[in-house]
Amino acid sequence: MLTIHNLHAGIEGKEILNGINLEIKPGEVHAIMGPNGSGKSTLASVLAGRKDFEVTEGSVEFFGKDLLGMPPEKRAGEGLFLAFQYPVEIPGLSTTNFIKTAVNEIRKYRGEEPMDALAFLKLMKEQMAMMDIDQSLLSRSLNEGFSGGEKKRNEIFQMAMLKPKLAILDETDSGLDIDAIRIVANGVNKLRSKDNAVLVVTHYQRLLDYIIPDFVHVLYNGRIVRSGSKKLALELEEKGYDFIKNEIDVSEEVNQ
Amino acid sequence: MNTIEYFKERFDLLQSVHKDSGLDIIRQKAFNTFNKMGIPTTRHEEWKYTRISGLFNKEYQFPVTQTATSLSQKDLDAVRLPGHEQASELFFINGLFSFPLSVVRSEALVVMPLEEAAKNEYKDIVSKNFGHSSNYLKDGINALNTAFVQGAVFIHVKKGQIPEHPIYIYNITDARSGNILSQPRSLMHISENAQVQIVETYTTIGLEESFTNQVMEIIVEKDARVEYYKIQNDASHTNQVSTTHIRQVGKSYTHTVTISLDGGIVRNNLNVVLDAEYCEAHLYGLYFQQGQSHIDNHTVVDNVKPNCFSNELYKGIIDDNATGVFNGKIFVQPQAQKTNAYQSNKNVLLSDTASVNSKPQLEIFANDVKCSHGCTVGRLNEEGLFYLQSRGISEKIARSLLLHAFAVDILEHIKPEPIRKYVDKLISERLEFDIT
């Protein structure tokens, strides 16, 4: 589904990603962990097509297509979704109108007819109930005045509405209490199938108690320095990132 | 013939035709003022960014007497606003009020020629209030309107009464056979404990140029409530200076929304004089300009008496080579303690050649007041754009959604639903995306 090959990217001439290699297949859940500043969010942003970052080397293929050559909306049309670490507040744009536009734009991209109003409303209500979102949120402006938890639930709600093939969750657990994490994780799990995949970007292990990963990768200094099973996440939680840092820094000294 | 000579000729004609209107002395005084001041140039502080002198190098037809209109029913219908079936509809044609076309659909309203009101039971109201705007607009343009006052209208909302539907005022310029100068003039009196909604539009029919120099003065008595909506969407070969002068002489509430979407040079003067304690005034504006158009909103909130509240929010979107000006003055007079006055102007520039000059001006002479002002000029929110695009929305539609969202803040203050929907539709058409 997603093949990242030797990806280098940075911002204003400063390199942040230093050759990422990653392969995600349908049905898999991957977690990317790493200390602050390791490049986790940069990777998520580059995949979704944020303009601020410049890709200097490498390639990303999504179902065999060159992902990096597409504008963000085409990536979404192809089935990629990024749950934002900091969802943007847009006063004056109602959540309903926003979602309706997004759903129909993606359908248009895929050559489908716009959803009829009743079916849309029904789907929306179902997904809202799943995410424990109050109906009043829909007539409110997008994310405006939402609490941290409401914003993150709204992200997963959008994901449920758009049904992506690959969902990237960028620090979705940050700032959430345990109940909210459970709701968010539950929403993600319900959307899992053999055809889609999830990439969880997180600093802490706790979200992975609820969204069980098949693979855990540790990102450090813009590279994946270790990959393993979910046990790796537990190990990190126990020992902290320092043990990885020390290991890597030592081995790099040796190599030099 | 130069402009001043031309106006002199028209003025002499007008004075000879309308001798006994009771307004001829007022006209003479104003014409003297006009002669002295002339057309404001950009050297005039209040006209620094808006150049209108060039408009007077053209020849205009300038009707000084009422003639039957040659506009067809179809022409008029094209101008009508949604909800017109119930509204009281008032028509100005080429600056002169048209009684044959106008329809008053409420018992709460009295509409008559200003000349008449100046002589009958309303004469005290007229003499006390007519021309009050000249205290605030010390330039030849305001004087020019007064110098030619004729075919003006007096509108009175009866004490304690509320017309069920709004008053629609259509300012139509018939520029099919030549450049036209229109100078509509009206005086509105909102009696004690009365309420009214007023909606005003400007339309030029025909391809020749038009210049509209309008003055409307509104007096608001105790416990009255006024909503005033100005919608400017005339063609780019039309220009206007539109003055709305509101004077709240008793504890009262006013709410104005000025929507400017098109036109060549558009200058709005909105004055709100809070001349009684505990008055409340809300001033909203939205300008969305493109092409070569120029929009200038000059507002004045004058706190004359203590304990008044005013809130002002103007938002602008400027595209192409268009230019915008916002000049917001707040005066707090020495006796106007406990004034609360807020002002904000926010602008989005959509092109490298668009520009805006924003100038908040607070002149506070009292010491126990709360006043604030702020202005921003920026580009469209890039983070918001990426957020929408990441959900599959094309950049073009994402831009439209964000601009519409920016405008909603003002649109939601248009209370009559048919008008709000109408303006929303105009904006959606401009954005080439209908969110509904």
PDB file of N, CA, C and O in Angstrom, chain A residues 30-33 40-41 44 81-87 131 133 143 147-160 166-189 191 198-208 210-211, chain B residues 387 391:
ATOM      1  N   HIS A  30       0.880   0.121  12.033  1.00  0.00           N
ATOM      2  CA  HIS A  30       2.267   0.469  12.360  1.00  0.00           C
ATOM      3  C   HIS A  30       2.276   1.619  13.364  1.00  0.00           C
ATOM      4  O   HIS A  30       1.456   2.520  13.259  1.00  0.00           O
ATOM      5  N   ALA A  31       3.194   1.542  14.293  1.00  0.00           N
ATOM      6  CA  ALA A  31       3.359   2.668  15.214  1.00  0.00           C
ATOM      7  C   ALA A  31       4.744   3.253  15.001  1.00  0.00           C
ATOM      8  O   ALA A  31       5.722   2.521  14.854  1.00  0.00           O
ATOM      9  N   ILE A  32       4.795   4.565  14.966  1.00  0.00           N
ATOM     10  CA  ILE A  32       6.096   5.235  14.931  1.00  0.00           C
ATOM     11  C   ILE A  32       6.261   6.001  16.225  1.00  0.00           C
ATOM     12  O   ILE A  32       5.436   6.826  16.585  1.00  0.00           O
ATOM     13  N   MET A  33       7.299   5.623  16.941  1.00  0.00           N
ATOM     14  CA  MET A  33       7.556   6.268  18.216  1.00  0.00           C
ATOM     15  C   MET A  33       8.895   6.970  18.149  1.00  0.00           C
ATOM     16  O   MET A  33       9.693   6.721  17.257  1.00  0.00           O
ATOM     17  N   LYS A  40       8.919  12.674  13.887  1.00  0.00           N
ATOM     18  CA  LYS A  40       7.655  11.933  13.777  1.00  0.00           C
ATOM     19  C   LYS A  40       6.577  12.749  13.046  1.00  0.00           C
ATOM     20  O   LYS A  40       5.971  12.292  12.082  1.00  0.00           O
ATOM     21  N   SER A  41       6.349  13.967  13.557  1.00  0.00           N
ATOM     22  CA  SER A  41       5.282  14.784  12.976  1.00  0.00           C
ATOM     23  C   SER A  41       5.649  15.273  11.577  1.00  0.00           C
ATOM     24  O   SER A  41       4.794  15.446  10.723  1.00  0.00           O
ATOM     25  N   ALA A  44       4.636  12.569   9.229  1.00  0.00           N
ATOM     26  CA  ALA A  44       3.184  12.591   9.011  1.00  0.00           C
ATOM     27  C   ALA A  44       2.812  13.746   8.071  1.00  0.00           C
ATOM     28  O   ALA A  44       2.013  13.574   7.144  1.00  0.00           O
ATOM     29  N   PHE A  81      -5.380   9.719   4.917  1.00  0.00           N
ATOM     30  CA  PHE A  81      -6.001  10.627   5.883  1.00  0.00           C
ATOM     31  C   PHE A  81      -5.012  10.935   6.997  1.00  0.00           C
ATOM     32  O   PHE A  81      -4.377  10.038   7.538  1.00  0.00           O
ATOM     33  N   LEU A  82      -4.917  12.204   7.337  1.00  0.00           N
ATOM     34  CA  LEU A  82      -4.074  12.606   8.471  1.00  0.00           C
ATOM     35  C   LEU A  82      -4.958  13.178   9.565  1.00  0.00           C
ATOM     36  O   LEU A  82      -5.674  14.154   9.355  1.00  0.00           O
ATOM     37  N   ALA A  83      -4.914  12.521  10.730  1.00  0.00           N
ATOM     38  CA  ALA A  83      -5.571  13.119  11.901  1.00  0.00           C
ATOM     39  C   ALA A  83      -4.561  14.082  12.505  1.00  0.00           C
ATOM     40  O   ALA A  83      -3.473  13.670  12.914  1.00  0.00           O
ATOM     41  N   PHE A  84      -4.895  15.366  12.527  1.00  0.00           N
ATOM     42  CA  PHE A  84      -3.936  16.406  12.907  1.00  0.00           C
ATOM     43  C   PHE A  84      -3.623  16.381  14.397  1.00  0.00           C
ATOM     44  O   PHE A  84      -4.503  16.132  15.228  1.00  0.00           O
ATOM     45  N   GLN A  85      -2.378  16.684  14.676  1.00  0.00           N
ATOM     46  CA  GLN A  85      -2.006  16.864  16.079  1.00  0.00           C
ATOM     47  C   GLN A  85      -2.702  18.109  16.639  1.00  0.00           C
ATOM     48  O   GLN A  85      -3.192  18.112  17.752  1.00  0.00           O
ATOM     49  N   TYR A  86      -2.731  19.151  15.820  1.00  0.00           N
ATOM     50  CA  TYR A  86      -3.417  20.393  16.219  1.00  0.00           C
ATOM     51  C   TYR A  86      -4.481  20.725  15.180  1.00  0.00           C
ATOM     52  O   TYR A  86      -4.219  21.487  14.240  1.00  0.00           O
ATOM     53  N   PRO A  87      -5.682  20.178  15.324  1.00  0.00           N
ATOM     54  CA  PRO A  87      -6.740  20.475  14.342  1.00  0.00           C
ATOM     55  C   PRO A  87      -6.996  21.980  14.274  1.00  0.00           C
ATOM     56  O   PRO A  87      -6.938  22.668  15.295  1.00  0.00           O
ATOM     57  N   MET A 131     -18.468   8.069  18.030  1.00  0.00           N
ATOM     58  CA  MET A 131     -17.396   8.881  18.619  1.00  0.00           C
ATOM     59  C   MET A 131     -17.878   9.673  19.831  1.00  0.00           C
ATOM     60  O   MET A 131     -17.148  10.499  20.352  1.00  0.00           O
ATOM     61  N   ILE A 133     -19.954  12.056  20.058  1.00  0.00           N
ATOM     62  CA  ILE A 133     -19.925  13.490  19.768  1.00  0.00           C
ATOM     63  C   ILE A 133     -21.344  14.035  19.882  1.00  0.00           C
ATOM     64  O   ILE A 133     -22.284  13.456  19.328  1.00  0.00           O
ATOM     65  N   ASN A 143     -14.179  23.132  14.830  1.00  0.00           N
ATOM     66  CA  ASN A 143     -13.174  23.124  15.903  1.00  0.00           C
ATOM     67  C   ASN A 143     -13.142  24.387  16.766  1.00  0.00           C
ATOM     68  O   ASN A 143     -12.367  24.457  17.717  1.00  0.00           O
ATOM     69  N   SER A 147     -12.996  21.640  22.980  1.00  0.00           N
ATOM     70  CA  SER A 147     -11.958  21.245  23.924  1.00  0.00           C
ATOM     71  C   SER A 147     -10.961  20.355  23.178  1.00  0.00           C
ATOM     72  O   SER A 147     -11.235  19.890  22.063  1.00  0.00           O
ATOM     73  N   GLY A 148      -9.811  20.098  23.807  1.00  0.00           N
ATOM     74  CA  GLY A 148      -8.796  19.247  23.182  1.00  0.00           C
ATOM     75  C   GLY A 148      -9.381  17.893  22.803  1.00  0.00           C
ATOM     76  O   GLY A 148      -9.171  17.398  21.691  1.00  0.00           O
ATOM     77  N   GLY A 149     -10.156  17.318  23.719  1.00  0.00           N
ATOM     78  CA  GLY A 149     -10.753  16.011  23.471  1.00  0.00           C
ATOM     79  C   GLY A 149     -11.753  16.053  22.329  1.00  0.00           C
ATOM     80  O   GLY A 149     -11.792  15.152  21.484  1.00  0.00           O
ATOM     81  N   GLU A 150     -12.560  17.119  22.295  1.00  0.00           N
ATOM     82  CA  GLU A 150     -13.552  17.251  21.218  1.00  0.00           C
ATOM     83  C   GLU A 150     -12.868  17.358  19.861  1.00  0.00           C
ATOM     84  O   GLU A 150     -13.320  16.778  18.872  1.00  0.00           O
ATOM     85  N   LYS A 151     -11.772  18.097  19.830  1.00  0.00           N
ATOM     86  CA  LYS A 151     -11.045  18.254  18.561  1.00  0.00           C
ATOM     87  C   LYS A 151     -10.531  16.905  18.051  1.00  0.00           C
ATOM     88  O   LYS A 151     -10.645  16.589  16.873  1.00  0.00           O
ATOM     89  N   LYS A 152      -9.956  16.122  18.957  1.00  0.00           N
ATOM     90  CA  LYS A 152      -9.385  14.840  18.545  1.00  0.00           C
ATOM     91  C   LYS A 152     -10.480  13.856  18.145  1.00  0.00           C
ATOM     92  O   LYS A 152     -10.355  13.119  17.167  1.00  0.00           O
ATOM     93  N   ARG A 153     -11.589  13.888  18.863  1.00  0.00           N
ATOM     94  CA  ARG A 153     -12.718  13.013  18.498  1.00  0.00           C
ATOM     95  C   ARG A 153     -13.276  13.428  17.143  1.00  0.00           C
ATOM     96  O   ARG A 153     -13.664  12.598  16.333  1.00  0.00           O
ATOM     97  N   ASN A 154     -13.272  14.739  16.930  1.00  0.00           N
ATOM     98  CA  ASN A 154     -13.754  15.257  15.641  1.00  0.00           C
ATOM     99  C   ASN A 154     -12.858  14.767  14.501  1.00  0.00           C
ATOM    100  O   ASN A 154     -13.337  14.489  13.404  1.00  0.00           O
ATOM    101  N   GLU A 155     -11.554  14.650  14.769  1.00  0.00           N
ATOM    102  CA  GLU A 155     -10.641  14.138  13.737  1.00  0.00           C
ATOM    103  C   GLU A 155     -11.005  12.700  13.358  1.00  0.00           C
ATOM    104  O   GLU A 155     -11.061  12.351  12.175  1.00  0.00           O
ATOM    105  N   ILE A 156     -11.230  11.885  14.382  1.00  0.00           N
ATOM    106  CA  ILE A 156     -11.536  10.477  14.104  1.00  0.00           C
ATOM    107  C   ILE A 156     -12.929  10.344  13.471  1.00  0.00           C
ATOM    108  O   ILE A 156     -13.174   9.488  12.624  1.00  0.00           O
ATOM    109  N   PHE A 157     -13.822  11.240  13.880  1.00  0.00           N
ATOM    110  CA  PHE A 157     -15.155  11.285  13.258  1.00  0.00           C
ATOM    111  C   PHE A 157     -15.015  11.579  11.752  1.00  0.00           C
ATOM    112  O   PHE A 157     -15.631  10.935  10.908  1.00  0.00           O
ATOM    113  N   GLN A 158     -14.166  12.541  11.423  1.00  0.00           N
ATOM    114  CA  GLN A 158     -13.928  12.850  10.007  1.00  0.00           C
ATOM    115  C   GLN A 158     -13.360  11.637   9.285  1.00  0.00           C
ATOM    116  O   GLN A 158     -13.737  11.319   8.155  1.00  0.00           O
ATOM    117  N   MET A 159     -12.459  10.973   9.962  1.00  0.00           N
ATOM    118  CA  MET A 159     -11.867   9.767   9.381  1.00  0.00           C
ATOM    119  C   MET A 159     -12.951   8.724   9.096  1.00  0.00           C
ATOM    120  O   MET A 159     -12.985   8.116   8.026  1.00  0.00           O
ATOM    121  N   ALA A 160     -13.870   8.572  10.058  1.00  0.00           N
ATOM    122  CA  ALA A 160     -14.950   7.604   9.881  1.00  0.00           C
ATOM    123  C   ALA A 160     -15.830   7.990   8.695  1.00  0.00           C
ATOM    124  O   ALA A 160     -16.319   7.133   7.966  1.00  0.00           O
ATOM    125  N   LEU A 166      -5.526   4.529   4.238  1.00  0.00           N
ATOM    126  CA  LEU A 166      -4.436   4.652   5.201  1.00  0.00           C
ATOM    127  C   LEU A 166      -4.695   5.865   6.089  1.00  0.00           C
ATOM    128  O   LEU A 166      -4.793   6.988   5.597  1.00  0.00           O
ATOM    129  N   ALA A 167      -4.820   5.588   7.388  1.00  0.00           N
ATOM    130  CA  ALA A 167      -5.028   6.692   8.333  1.00  0.00           C
ATOM    131  C   ALA A 167      -3.743   6.919   9.107  1.00  0.00           C
ATOM    132  O   ALA A 167      -3.158   5.973   9.636  1.00  0.00           O
ATOM    133  N   ILE A 168      -3.299   8.161   9.121  1.00  0.00           N
ATOM    134  CA  ILE A 168      -2.119   8.515   9.911  1.00  0.00           C
ATOM    135  C   ILE A 168      -2.602   9.322  11.108  1.00  0.00           C
ATOM    136  O   ILE A 168      -3.251  10.352  10.949  1.00  0.00           O
ATOM    137  N   LEU A 169      -2.334   8.824  12.289  1.00  0.00           N
ATOM    138  CA  LEU A 169      -2.756   9.531  13.504  1.00  0.00           C
ATOM    139  C   LEU A 169      -1.546  10.220  14.101  1.00  0.00           C
ATOM    140  O   LEU A 169      -0.629   9.560  14.593  1.00  0.00           O
ATOM    141  N   ASP A 170      -1.521  11.550  14.001  1.00  0.00           N
ATOM    142  CA  ASP A 170      -0.358  12.293  14.471  1.00  0.00           C
ATOM    143  C   ASP A 170      -0.570  12.734  15.921  1.00  0.00           C
ATOM    144  O   ASP A 170      -1.284  13.697  16.179  1.00  0.00           O
ATOM    145  N   GLU A 171       0.038  12.034  16.834  1.00  0.00           N
ATOM    146  CA  GLU A 171      -0.046  12.360  18.271  1.00  0.00           C
ATOM    147  C   GLU A 171      -1.503  12.563  18.695  1.00  0.00           C
ATOM    148  O   GLU A 171      -1.809  13.497  19.431  1.00  0.00           O
ATOM    149  N   THR A 172      -2.349  11.693  18.208  1.00  0.00           N
ATOM    150  CA  THR A 172      -3.769  11.851  18.509  1.00  0.00           C
ATOM    151  C   THR A 172      -4.046  11.732  20.003  1.00  0.00           C
ATOM    152  O   THR A 172      -5.018  12.270  20.513  1.00  0.00           O
ATOM    153  N   ASP A 173      -3.155  11.051  20.716  1.00  0.00           N
ATOM    154  CA  ASP A 173      -3.371  10.852  22.147  1.00  0.00           C
ATOM    155  C   ASP A 173      -2.903  12.027  22.987  1.00  0.00           C
ATOM    156  O   ASP A 173      -3.234  12.111  24.162  1.00  0.00           O
ATOM    157  N   SER A 174      -2.139  12.951  22.392  1.00  0.00           N
ATOM    158  CA  SER A 174      -1.574  14.007  23.232  1.00  0.00           C
ATOM    159  C   SER A 174      -2.689  14.888  23.790  1.00  0.00           C
ATOM    160  O   SER A 174      -3.595  15.301  23.090  1.00  0.00           O
ATOM    161  N   GLY A 175      -2.611  15.140  25.044  1.00  0.00           N
ATOM    162  CA  GLY A 175      -3.599  15.999  25.701  1.00  0.00           C
ATOM    163  C   GLY A 175      -4.914  15.317  26.018  1.00  0.00           C
ATOM    164  O   GLY A 175      -5.856  15.977  26.442  1.00  0.00           O
ATOM    165  N   LEU A 176      -5.004  14.023  25.793  1.00  0.00           N
ATOM    166  CA  LEU A 176      -6.274  13.341  26.073  1.00  0.00           C
ATOM    167  C   LEU A 176      -6.224  12.589  27.395  1.00  0.00           C
ATOM    168  O   LEU A 176      -5.198  11.994  27.738  1.00  0.00           O
ATOM    169  N   ASP A 177      -7.341  12.598  28.102  1.00  0.00           N
ATOM    170  CA  ASP A 177      -7.409  11.753  29.292  1.00  0.00           C
ATOM    171  C   ASP A 177      -7.748  10.326  28.863  1.00  0.00           C
ATOM    172  O   ASP A 177      -8.024  10.067  27.697  1.00  0.00           O
ATOM    173  N   ILE A 178      -7.730   9.443  29.805  1.00  0.00           N
ATOM    174  CA  ILE A 178      -7.803   8.021  29.464  1.00  0.00           C
ATOM    175  C   ILE A 178      -9.152   7.658  28.816  1.00  0.00           C
ATOM    176  O   ILE A 178      -9.216   6.850  27.912  1.00  0.00           O
ATOM    177  N   ASP A 179     -10.226   8.310  29.289  1.00  0.00           N
ATOM    178  CA  ASP A 179     -11.540   8.022  28.700  1.00  0.00           C
ATOM    179  C   ASP A 179     -11.584   8.447  27.237  1.00  0.00           C
ATOM    180  O   ASP A 179     -12.099   7.732  26.382  1.00  0.00           O
ATOM    181  N   ALA A 180     -11.029   9.614  26.978  1.00  0.00           N
ATOM    182  CA  ALA A 180     -11.025  10.115  25.607  1.00  0.00           C
ATOM    183  C   ALA A 180     -10.154   9.230  24.718  1.00  0.00           C
ATOM    184  O   ALA A 180     -10.502   8.947  23.565  1.00  0.00           O
ATOM    185  N   ILE A 181      -9.032   8.769  25.266  1.00  0.00           N
ATOM    186  CA  ILE A 181      -8.160   7.871  24.492  1.00  0.00           C
ATOM    187  C   ILE A 181      -8.913   6.610  24.111  1.00  0.00           C
ATOM    188  O   ILE A 181      -8.843   6.132  22.980  1.00  0.00           O
ATOM    189  N   ARG A 182      -9.685   6.110  25.048  1.00  0.00           N
ATOM    190  CA  ARG A 182     -10.452   4.882  24.802  1.00  0.00           C
ATOM    191  C   ARG A 182     -11.466   5.101  23.673  1.00  0.00           C
ATOM    192  O   ARG A 182     -11.597   4.272  22.783  1.00  0.00           O
ATOM    193  N   ILE A 183     -12.148   6.234  23.726  1.00  0.00           N
ATOM    194  CA  ILE A 183     -13.147   6.531  22.684  1.00  0.00           C
ATOM    195  C   ILE A 183     -12.480   6.643  21.318  1.00  0.00           C
ATOM    196  O   ILE A 183     -12.936   6.071  20.331  1.00  0.00           O
ATOM    197  N   VAL A 184     -11.374   7.379  21.286  1.00  0.00           N
ATOM    198  CA  VAL A 184     -10.657   7.576  20.031  1.00  0.00           C
ATOM    199  C   VAL A 184     -10.163   6.228  19.490  1.00  0.00           C
ATOM    200  O   VAL A 184     -10.342   5.904  18.311  1.00  0.00           O
ATOM    201  N   ALA A 185      -9.563   5.437  20.375  1.00  0.00           N
ATOM    202  CA  ALA A 185      -9.010   4.148  19.956  1.00  0.00           C
ATOM    203  C   ALA A 185     -10.116   3.221  19.471  1.00  0.00           C
ATOM    204  O   ALA A 185      -9.970   2.533  18.445  1.00  0.00           O
ATOM    205  N   ASN A 186     -11.216   3.252  20.194  1.00  0.00           N
ATOM    206  CA  ASN A 186     -12.363   2.436  19.818  1.00  0.00           C
ATOM    207  C   ASN A 186     -12.841   2.799  18.411  1.00  0.00           C
ATOM    208  O   ASN A 186     -13.130   1.925  17.588  1.00  0.00           O
ATOM    209  N   GLY A 187     -12.889   4.104  18.136  1.00  0.00           N
ATOM    210  CA  GLY A 187     -13.290   4.568  16.809  1.00  0.00           C
ATOM    211  C   GLY A 187     -12.346   4.062  15.735  1.00  0.00           C
ATOM    212  O   GLY A 187     -12.777   3.565  14.689  1.00  0.00           O
ATOM    213  N   VAL A 188     -11.060   4.148  16.023  1.00  0.00           N
ATOM    214  CA  VAL A 188     -10.067   3.691  15.044  1.00  0.00           C
ATOM    215  C   VAL A 188     -10.206   2.183  14.817  1.00  0.00           C
ATOM    216  O   VAL A 188     -10.206   1.714  13.673  1.00  0.00           O
ATOM    217  N   ASN A 189     -10.359   1.439  15.898  1.00  0.00           N
ATOM    218  CA  ASN A 189     -10.444  -0.020  15.779  1.00  0.00           C
ATOM    219  C   ASN A 189     -11.654  -0.464  14.965  1.00  0.00           C
ATOM    220  O   ASN A 189     -11.589  -1.433  14.215  1.00  0.00           O
ATOM    221  N   LEU A 191     -12.868   0.953  12.529  1.00  0.00           N
ATOM    222  CA  LEU A 191     -12.653   1.233  11.113  1.00  0.00           C
ATOM    223  C   LEU A 191     -11.612   0.319  10.488  1.00  0.00           C
ATOM    224  O   LEU A 191     -11.387   0.323   9.292  1.00  0.00           O
ATOM    225  N   VAL A 198      -3.272   1.511   9.360  1.00  0.00           N
ATOM    226  CA  VAL A 198      -3.174   2.663  10.258  1.00  0.00           C
ATOM    227  C   VAL A 198      -1.697   2.887  10.602  1.00  0.00           C
ATOM    228  O   VAL A 198      -0.960   1.937  10.852  1.00  0.00           O
ATOM    229  N   LEU A 199      -1.311   4.156  10.580  1.00  0.00           N
ATOM    230  CA  LEU A 199       0.027   4.531  11.033  1.00  0.00           C
ATOM    231  C   LEU A 199      -0.147   5.454  12.236  1.00  0.00           C
ATOM    232  O   LEU A 199      -0.666   6.557  12.108  1.00  0.00           O
ATOM    233  N   VAL A 200       0.240   4.929  13.401  1.00  0.00           N
ATOM    234  CA  VAL A 200       0.063   5.696  14.633  1.00  0.00           C
ATOM    235  C   VAL A 200       1.384   6.371  14.988  1.00  0.00           C
ATOM    236  O   VAL A 200       2.395   5.700  15.170  1.00  0.00           O
ATOM    237  N   VAL A 201       1.374   7.677  15.029  1.00  0.00           N
ATOM    238  CA  VAL A 201       2.570   8.415  15.424  1.00  0.00           C
ATOM    239  C   VAL A 201       2.362   8.872  16.864  1.00  0.00           C
ATOM    240  O   VAL A 201       1.393   9.560  17.158  1.00  0.00           O
ATOM    241  N   THR A 202       3.237   8.429  17.748  1.00  0.00           N
ATOM    242  CA  THR A 202       3.005   8.767  19.151  1.00  0.00           C
ATOM    243  C   THR A 202       4.302   8.814  19.951  1.00  0.00           C
ATOM    244  O   THR A 202       5.286   8.174  19.603  1.00  0.00           O
ATOM    245  N   HIS A 203       4.247   9.596  20.985  1.00  0.00           N
ATOM    246  CA  HIS A 203       5.398   9.707  21.871  1.00  0.00           C
ATOM    247  C   HIS A 203       5.326   8.630  22.957  1.00  0.00           C
ATOM    248  O   HIS A 203       6.319   8.096  23.394  1.00  0.00           O
ATOM    249  N   TYR A 204       4.078   8.336  23.355  1.00  0.00           N
ATOM    250  CA  TYR A 204       3.882   7.426  24.483  1.00  0.00           C
ATOM    251  C   TYR A 204       3.283   6.094  24.028  1.00  0.00           C
ATOM    252  O   TYR A 204       2.619   6.017  22.998  1.00  0.00           O
ATOM    253  N   GLN A 205       3.480   5.127  24.873  1.00  0.00           N
ATOM    254  CA  GLN A 205       3.026   3.780  24.565  1.00  0.00           C
ATOM    255  C   GLN A 205       1.524   3.612  24.809  1.00  0.00           C
ATOM    256  O   GLN A 205       0.891   2.776  24.210  1.00  0.00           O
ATOM    257  N   ARG A 206       0.942   4.477  25.656  1.00  0.00           N
ATOM    258  CA  ARG A 206      -0.399   4.173  26.212  1.00  0.00           C
ATOM    259  C   ARG A 206      -1.486   4.020  25.160  1.00  0.00           C
ATOM    260  O   ARG A 206      -2.372   3.185  25.303  1.00  0.00           O
ATOM    261  N   LEU A 207      -1.415   4.784  24.046  1.00  0.00           N
ATOM    262  CA  LEU A 207      -2.428   4.638  22.997  1.00  0.00           C
ATOM    263  C   LEU A 207      -2.358   3.231  22.394  1.00  0.00           C
ATOM    264  O   LEU A 207      -3.353   2.675  21.953  1.00  0.00           O
ATOM    265  N   LEU A 208      -1.127   2.672  22.429  1.00  0.00           N
ATOM    266  CA  LEU A 208      -0.923   1.364  21.803  1.00  0.00           C
ATOM    267  C   LEU A 208      -1.489   0.228  22.641  1.00  0.00           C
ATOM    268  O   LEU A 208      -1.543  -0.918  22.205  1.00  0.00           O
ATOM    269  N   TYR A 210      -4.498   0.327  23.328  1.00  0.00           N
ATOM    270  CA  TYR A 210      -5.863   0.244  22.767  1.00  0.00           C
ATOM    271  C   TYR A 210      -5.860   0.009  21.262  1.00  0.00           C
ATOM    272  O   TYR A 210      -6.751  -0.603  20.728  1.00  0.00           O
ATOM    273  N   ILE A 211      -4.879   0.602  20.578  1.00  0.00           N
ATOM    274  CA  ILE A 211      -4.723   0.306  19.157  1.00  0.00           C
ATOM    275  C   ILE A 211      -3.455  -0.556  19.056  1.00  0.00           C
ATOM    276  O   ILE A 211      -2.346  -0.057  19.123  1.00  0.00           O
TER     277      ILE A 211
ATOM    278  N   TYR B 387      -5.507  22.174   5.966  1.00  0.00           N
ATOM    279  CA  TYR B 387      -6.439  21.309   6.703  1.00  0.00           C
ATOM    280  C   TYR B 387      -7.592  20.876   5.794  1.00  0.00           C
ATOM    281  O   TYR B 387      -7.927  19.699   5.707  1.00  0.00           O
ATOM    282  N   ARG B 391      -8.488  17.061   3.530  1.00  0.00           N
ATOM    283  CA  ARG B 391      -9.736  16.294   3.598  1.00  0.00           C
ATOM    284  C   ARG B 391     -10.335  16.088   2.207  1.00  0.00           C
ATOM    285  O   ARG B 391     -11.522  15.785   2.057  1.00  0.00           O
TER     286      ARG B 391
END
